[in-house]
XYZ file of C-alpha atoms in Angstrom:
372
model
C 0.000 0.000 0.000
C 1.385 3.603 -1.106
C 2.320 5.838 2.010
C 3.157 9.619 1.198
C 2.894 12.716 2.990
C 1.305 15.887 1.853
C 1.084 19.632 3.322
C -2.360 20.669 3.889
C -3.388 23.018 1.174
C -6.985 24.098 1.660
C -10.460 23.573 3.030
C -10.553 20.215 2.406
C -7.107 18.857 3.880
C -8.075 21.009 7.172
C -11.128 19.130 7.138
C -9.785 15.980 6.780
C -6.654 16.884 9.548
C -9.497 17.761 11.858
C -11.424 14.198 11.280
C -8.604 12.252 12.294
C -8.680 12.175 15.837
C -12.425 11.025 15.681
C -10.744 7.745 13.961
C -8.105 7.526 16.477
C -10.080 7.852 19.554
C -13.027 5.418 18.559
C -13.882 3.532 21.470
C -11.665 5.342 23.944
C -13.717 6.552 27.107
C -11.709 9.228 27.731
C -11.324 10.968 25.201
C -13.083 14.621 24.806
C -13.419 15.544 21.126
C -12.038 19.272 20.490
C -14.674 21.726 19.317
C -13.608 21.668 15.270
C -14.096 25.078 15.152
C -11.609 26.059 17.474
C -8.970 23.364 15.930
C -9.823 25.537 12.848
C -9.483 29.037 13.744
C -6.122 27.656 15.400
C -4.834 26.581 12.092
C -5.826 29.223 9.887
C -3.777 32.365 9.773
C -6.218 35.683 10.352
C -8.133 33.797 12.830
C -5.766 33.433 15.529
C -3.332 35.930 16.449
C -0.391 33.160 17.159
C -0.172 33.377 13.431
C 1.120 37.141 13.702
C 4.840 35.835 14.605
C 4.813 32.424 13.240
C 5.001 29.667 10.181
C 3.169 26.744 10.755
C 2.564 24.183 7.992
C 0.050 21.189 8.387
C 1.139 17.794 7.176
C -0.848 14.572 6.128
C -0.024 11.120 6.133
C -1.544 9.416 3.134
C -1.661 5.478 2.897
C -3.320 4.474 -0.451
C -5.114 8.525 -0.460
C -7.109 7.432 3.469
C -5.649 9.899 5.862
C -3.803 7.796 8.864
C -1.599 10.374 10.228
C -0.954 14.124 11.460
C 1.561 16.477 12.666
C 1.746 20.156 12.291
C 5.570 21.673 12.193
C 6.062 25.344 13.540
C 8.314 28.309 13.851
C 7.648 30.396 16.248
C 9.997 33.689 15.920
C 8.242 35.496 19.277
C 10.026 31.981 20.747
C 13.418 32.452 18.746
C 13.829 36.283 19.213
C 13.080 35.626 23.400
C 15.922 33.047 23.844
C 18.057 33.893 20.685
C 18.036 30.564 19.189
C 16.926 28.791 16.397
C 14.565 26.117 17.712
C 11.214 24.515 15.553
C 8.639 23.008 16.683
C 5.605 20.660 16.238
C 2.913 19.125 17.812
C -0.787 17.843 17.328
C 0.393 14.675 16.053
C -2.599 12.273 15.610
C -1.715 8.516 14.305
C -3.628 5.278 13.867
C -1.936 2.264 14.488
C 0.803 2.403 11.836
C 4.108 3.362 12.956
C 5.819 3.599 9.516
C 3.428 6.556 8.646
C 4.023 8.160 12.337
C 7.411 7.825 11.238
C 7.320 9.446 7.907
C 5.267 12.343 9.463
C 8.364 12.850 12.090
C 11.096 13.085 9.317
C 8.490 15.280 6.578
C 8.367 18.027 9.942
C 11.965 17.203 10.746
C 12.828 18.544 7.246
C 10.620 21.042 7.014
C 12.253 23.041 10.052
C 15.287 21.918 8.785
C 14.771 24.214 5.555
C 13.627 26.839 7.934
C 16.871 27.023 9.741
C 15.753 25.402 13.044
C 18.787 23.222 14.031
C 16.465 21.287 17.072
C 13.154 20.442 17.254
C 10.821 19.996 20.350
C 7.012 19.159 20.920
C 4.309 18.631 20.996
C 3.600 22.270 21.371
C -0.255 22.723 19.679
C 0.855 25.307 19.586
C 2.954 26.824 22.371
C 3.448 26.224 26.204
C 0.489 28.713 26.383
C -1.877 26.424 24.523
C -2.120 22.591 24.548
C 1.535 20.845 25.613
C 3.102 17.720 26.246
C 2.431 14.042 25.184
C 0.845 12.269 28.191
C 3.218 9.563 29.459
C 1.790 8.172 32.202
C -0.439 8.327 35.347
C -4.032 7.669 36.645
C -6.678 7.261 33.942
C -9.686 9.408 33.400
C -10.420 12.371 30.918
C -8.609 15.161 30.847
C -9.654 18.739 31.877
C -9.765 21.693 30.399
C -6.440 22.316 28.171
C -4.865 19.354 28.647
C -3.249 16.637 26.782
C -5.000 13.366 26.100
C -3.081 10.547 23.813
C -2.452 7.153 23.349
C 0.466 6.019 25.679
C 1.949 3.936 22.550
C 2.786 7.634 21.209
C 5.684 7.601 23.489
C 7.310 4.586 21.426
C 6.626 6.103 18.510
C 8.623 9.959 19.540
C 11.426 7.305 20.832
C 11.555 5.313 17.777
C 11.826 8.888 15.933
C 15.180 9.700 17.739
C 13.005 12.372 20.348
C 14.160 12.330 23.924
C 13.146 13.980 27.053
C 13.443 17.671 27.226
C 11.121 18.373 30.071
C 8.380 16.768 32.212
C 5.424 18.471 33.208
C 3.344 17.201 36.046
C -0.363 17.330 37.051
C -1.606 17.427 40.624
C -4.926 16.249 41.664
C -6.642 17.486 45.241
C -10.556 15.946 45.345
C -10.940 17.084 49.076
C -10.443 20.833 48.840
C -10.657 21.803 53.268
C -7.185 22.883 53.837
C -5.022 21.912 57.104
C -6.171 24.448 59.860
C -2.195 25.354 60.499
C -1.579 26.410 56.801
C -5.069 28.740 57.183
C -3.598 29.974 60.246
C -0.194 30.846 58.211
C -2.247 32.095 55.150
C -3.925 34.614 57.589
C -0.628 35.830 59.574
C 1.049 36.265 56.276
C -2.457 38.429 55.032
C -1.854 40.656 57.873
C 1.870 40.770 57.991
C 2.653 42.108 55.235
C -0.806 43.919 54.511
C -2.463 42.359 51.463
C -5.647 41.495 50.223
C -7.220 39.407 47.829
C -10.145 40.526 44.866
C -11.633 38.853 42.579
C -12.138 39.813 39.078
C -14.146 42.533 37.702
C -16.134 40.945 35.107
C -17.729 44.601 34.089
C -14.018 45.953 33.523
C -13.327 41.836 32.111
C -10.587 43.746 28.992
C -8.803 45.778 31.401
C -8.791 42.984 34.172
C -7.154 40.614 31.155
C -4.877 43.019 30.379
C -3.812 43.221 34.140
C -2.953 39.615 33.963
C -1.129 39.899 31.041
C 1.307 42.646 32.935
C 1.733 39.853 36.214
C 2.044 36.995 33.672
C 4.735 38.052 31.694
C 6.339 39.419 35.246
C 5.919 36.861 37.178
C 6.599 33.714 34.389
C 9.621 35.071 32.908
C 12.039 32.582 34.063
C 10.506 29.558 34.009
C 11.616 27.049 31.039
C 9.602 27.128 28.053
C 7.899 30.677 28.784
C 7.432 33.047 25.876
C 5.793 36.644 26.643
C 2.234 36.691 24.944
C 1.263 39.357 23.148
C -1.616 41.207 23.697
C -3.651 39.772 20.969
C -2.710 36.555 22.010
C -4.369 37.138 25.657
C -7.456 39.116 24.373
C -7.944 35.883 21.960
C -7.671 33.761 24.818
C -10.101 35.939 27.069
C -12.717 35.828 24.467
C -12.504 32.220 24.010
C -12.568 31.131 27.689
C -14.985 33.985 28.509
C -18.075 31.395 28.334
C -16.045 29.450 31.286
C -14.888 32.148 33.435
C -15.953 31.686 37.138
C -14.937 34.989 38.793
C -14.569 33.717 42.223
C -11.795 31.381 41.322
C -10.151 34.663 39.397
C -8.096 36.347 42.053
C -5.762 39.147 42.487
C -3.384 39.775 44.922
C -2.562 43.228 45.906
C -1.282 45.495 48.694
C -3.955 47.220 50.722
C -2.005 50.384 51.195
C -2.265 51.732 46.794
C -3.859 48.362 45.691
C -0.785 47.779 43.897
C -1.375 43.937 42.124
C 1.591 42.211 43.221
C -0.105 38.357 41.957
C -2.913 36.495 40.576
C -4.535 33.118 41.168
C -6.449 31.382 37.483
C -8.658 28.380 37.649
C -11.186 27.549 35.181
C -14.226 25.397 35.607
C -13.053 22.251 33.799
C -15.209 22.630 30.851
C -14.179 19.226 29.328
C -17.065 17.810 31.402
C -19.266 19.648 29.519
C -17.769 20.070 26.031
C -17.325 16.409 25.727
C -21.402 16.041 25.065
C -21.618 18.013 21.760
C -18.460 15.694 20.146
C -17.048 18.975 18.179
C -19.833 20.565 17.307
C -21.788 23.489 18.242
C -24.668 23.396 15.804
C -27.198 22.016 15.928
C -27.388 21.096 19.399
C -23.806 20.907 20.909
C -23.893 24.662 22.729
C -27.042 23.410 24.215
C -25.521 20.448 25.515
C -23.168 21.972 26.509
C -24.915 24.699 28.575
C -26.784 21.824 30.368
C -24.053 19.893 31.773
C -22.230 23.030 32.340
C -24.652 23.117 35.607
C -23.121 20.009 36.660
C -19.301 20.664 36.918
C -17.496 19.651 39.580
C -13.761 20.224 39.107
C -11.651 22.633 38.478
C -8.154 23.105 36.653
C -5.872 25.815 38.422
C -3.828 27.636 35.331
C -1.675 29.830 37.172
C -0.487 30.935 40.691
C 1.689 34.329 39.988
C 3.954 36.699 41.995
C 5.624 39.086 40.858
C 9.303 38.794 41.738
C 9.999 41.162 44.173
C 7.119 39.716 46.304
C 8.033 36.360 45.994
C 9.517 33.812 48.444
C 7.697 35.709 51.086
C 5.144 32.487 51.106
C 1.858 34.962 49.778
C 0.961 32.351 47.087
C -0.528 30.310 50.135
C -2.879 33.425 50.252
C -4.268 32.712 47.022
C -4.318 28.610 47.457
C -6.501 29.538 50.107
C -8.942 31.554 48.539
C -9.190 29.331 45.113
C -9.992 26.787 47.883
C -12.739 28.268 49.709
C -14.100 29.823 46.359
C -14.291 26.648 44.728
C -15.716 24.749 47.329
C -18.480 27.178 47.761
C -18.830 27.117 43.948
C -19.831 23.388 44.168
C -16.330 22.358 42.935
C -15.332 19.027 44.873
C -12.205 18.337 43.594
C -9.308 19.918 41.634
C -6.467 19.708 39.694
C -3.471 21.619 39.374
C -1.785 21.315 36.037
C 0.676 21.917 34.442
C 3.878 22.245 36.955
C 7.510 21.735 35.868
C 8.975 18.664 37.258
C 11.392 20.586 39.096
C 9.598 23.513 40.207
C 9.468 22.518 43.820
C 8.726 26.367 45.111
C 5.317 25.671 43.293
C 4.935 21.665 44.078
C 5.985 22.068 47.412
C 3.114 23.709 49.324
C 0.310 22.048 47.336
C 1.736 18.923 48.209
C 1.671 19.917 51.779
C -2.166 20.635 51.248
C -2.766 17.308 50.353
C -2.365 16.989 46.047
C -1.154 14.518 44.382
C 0.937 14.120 41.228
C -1.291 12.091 39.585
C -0.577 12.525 35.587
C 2.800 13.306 33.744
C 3.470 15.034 30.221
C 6.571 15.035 28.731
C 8.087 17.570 26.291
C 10.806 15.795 24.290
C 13.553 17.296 21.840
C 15.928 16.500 18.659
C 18.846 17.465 16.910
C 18.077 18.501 13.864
């Protein structure tokens, strides 16, 4: 049987990219199908603003013209011009059970940054480490929420078998009873009035200028950590408008000083809409918004994105402050268990504490690399 790969060109090859994972994922329980439209506007240059400093380039895998394969290959120059390298990527790699078409879509991406100038290679980004990352590797099963990874575990063989090893591993914590230890509320309330702080939630009347706000502590706060790119402010505003529909604004905190309500940190969980989203099986129309909207009602988890100081405040043990309050908030929001995702393996200032309160690492993604 002939095997060739082909770059998406059009309508149709996006439509048939998008189909795959439908073919992939039959019979798998956990599995939440992506809304198509948002894989679409992802793709498609005009329609999402990650397109604004980037290439990115579809591919195919063709066996006898029935689509069995996908990978997408990337350059992202906001990525090369922070770290002043010349690193490609690639991600949202779908295959069926055929590992010498996974392996021809590996070395068709491989080139293809390889003609770009990108001397290493490193994914899956879908399509940086502020959207979807990291191939799931291993850990307890069960669907994932809301921006997370979900894949076959053979994929790992197949990335090894394509000469990819480990770059970084990115962990997920799970917490399902949410009452903190009465000695770390104790400590979260000394620290409150020690050093004079208070905590807000978000102003969903003044939502633009509150995203904004966390745009400013973001790129602060996340600066050093591996794999962090500053996102632009069409990037966030595109992000806002998207996850607008799931915002809960008592698990949306801010952190600031009570003397000139200077933010010095923020606290971001989402409702994990995945429990939701996974009833209208990617697509809105006819009935998939109303689905979703009714089990909505009925979520009971939720993902924390980000915990953020600002440097200068860190290390002072405040981010306890706002673990305490996503707590309490989420609790009384009906939330009965949570999940904090995703942490760098060897971020211990940020595993640490949550530990303490009682999560688990329960799921690990892994981020692997090449020589190109």
């Amino acid at each position: 049987m002939t095997l060739r790969t082909v770059p998406v060109r059009g309508r149709a090859d996006l439509e048939r990219f998008i189909d795959l994972p439908w073919k992939v994922y039959a019979g798998d329980p956990h599995w939440v199908p992506p809304l198509r439209l948002d894989v679409r506007k992802l793709l498609t240059p005009g329609q999402h603003p990650f397109h604004e400093h980037a290439v990115v380039q579809p591919f195919l895998a063709l066996r006898d013209e029935r689509v069995v394969g996908r990978i997408v290959a990337h350059v992202n120059h906001a990525h090369n011009e922070f770290y002043k390298d010349a690193l490609g990527f690639f991600g949202l790699f779908e295959c069926l059970d055929d590992p010498e078409a996974a392996a021809a879509l590996f070395d068709t991406a491989f080139a293809w940054l390889r003609e770009r100038g990108r001397d290493r290679a490193q994914g899956p980004m879908d399509l940086s480490t502020n959207e979807v990352c990291g191939l799931l590797i291993g850990g307890e099963p069960g669907p994932p929420t809301i921006m997370m990874p979900h894949n076959p575990l053979r994929y790992a063989q197949l990335y090894e078998r394509a000469g990819l090893t480990k770059a970084k591993d990115l962990v997920a914590l799970y917490q399902d009873d949410l009452r903190l230890p009465e000695r770390m509320v104790r400590y979260a309330e000394a620290l409150r009035q020690r050093f004079g702080v208070r905590i807000r939630r978000i102003d969903m009347k003044r939502f633009n200028a509150e995203i904004e706000l966390i745009l400013s502590l973001y790129n602060r706060s996340w600066e050093r950590n591996w794999g962090f790119v500053p996102m632009t402010a069409a990037e966030v505003r595109h992000m806002a408008s998207e996850l607008k529909y799931a915002v809960n604004p008592a698990v949306v905190l801010f952190l600031e000083r009570i003397a000139d309500g200077e933010p010095v940190g923020f606290g971001l969980a989402l409702p994990d809409m995945n429990q939701a989203v996974r009833h209208a099986n990617g697509r809105l129309l006819p009935f998939g918004l109303l689905k979703i909207l009714w089990h909505k009602r009925h979520i009971d988890c939720a993902r924390v994105l980000a915990l953020a100081i600002v440097p200068e405040w860190r290390g002072k043990g405040l981010d306890s402050l706002l673990t305490l309050e996503l707590y309490r908030n989420g609790a009384a929001s009906g939330y009965r268990r949570g999940e904090y995702s995703w942490i760098l393996e060897d971020n211990h200032t940020m595993r640490t504490p949550l530990e303490r309160a009682g999560a688990r690492v329960y799921r690990t993604y892994r981020i692997y690399e090449k020589l190109l």
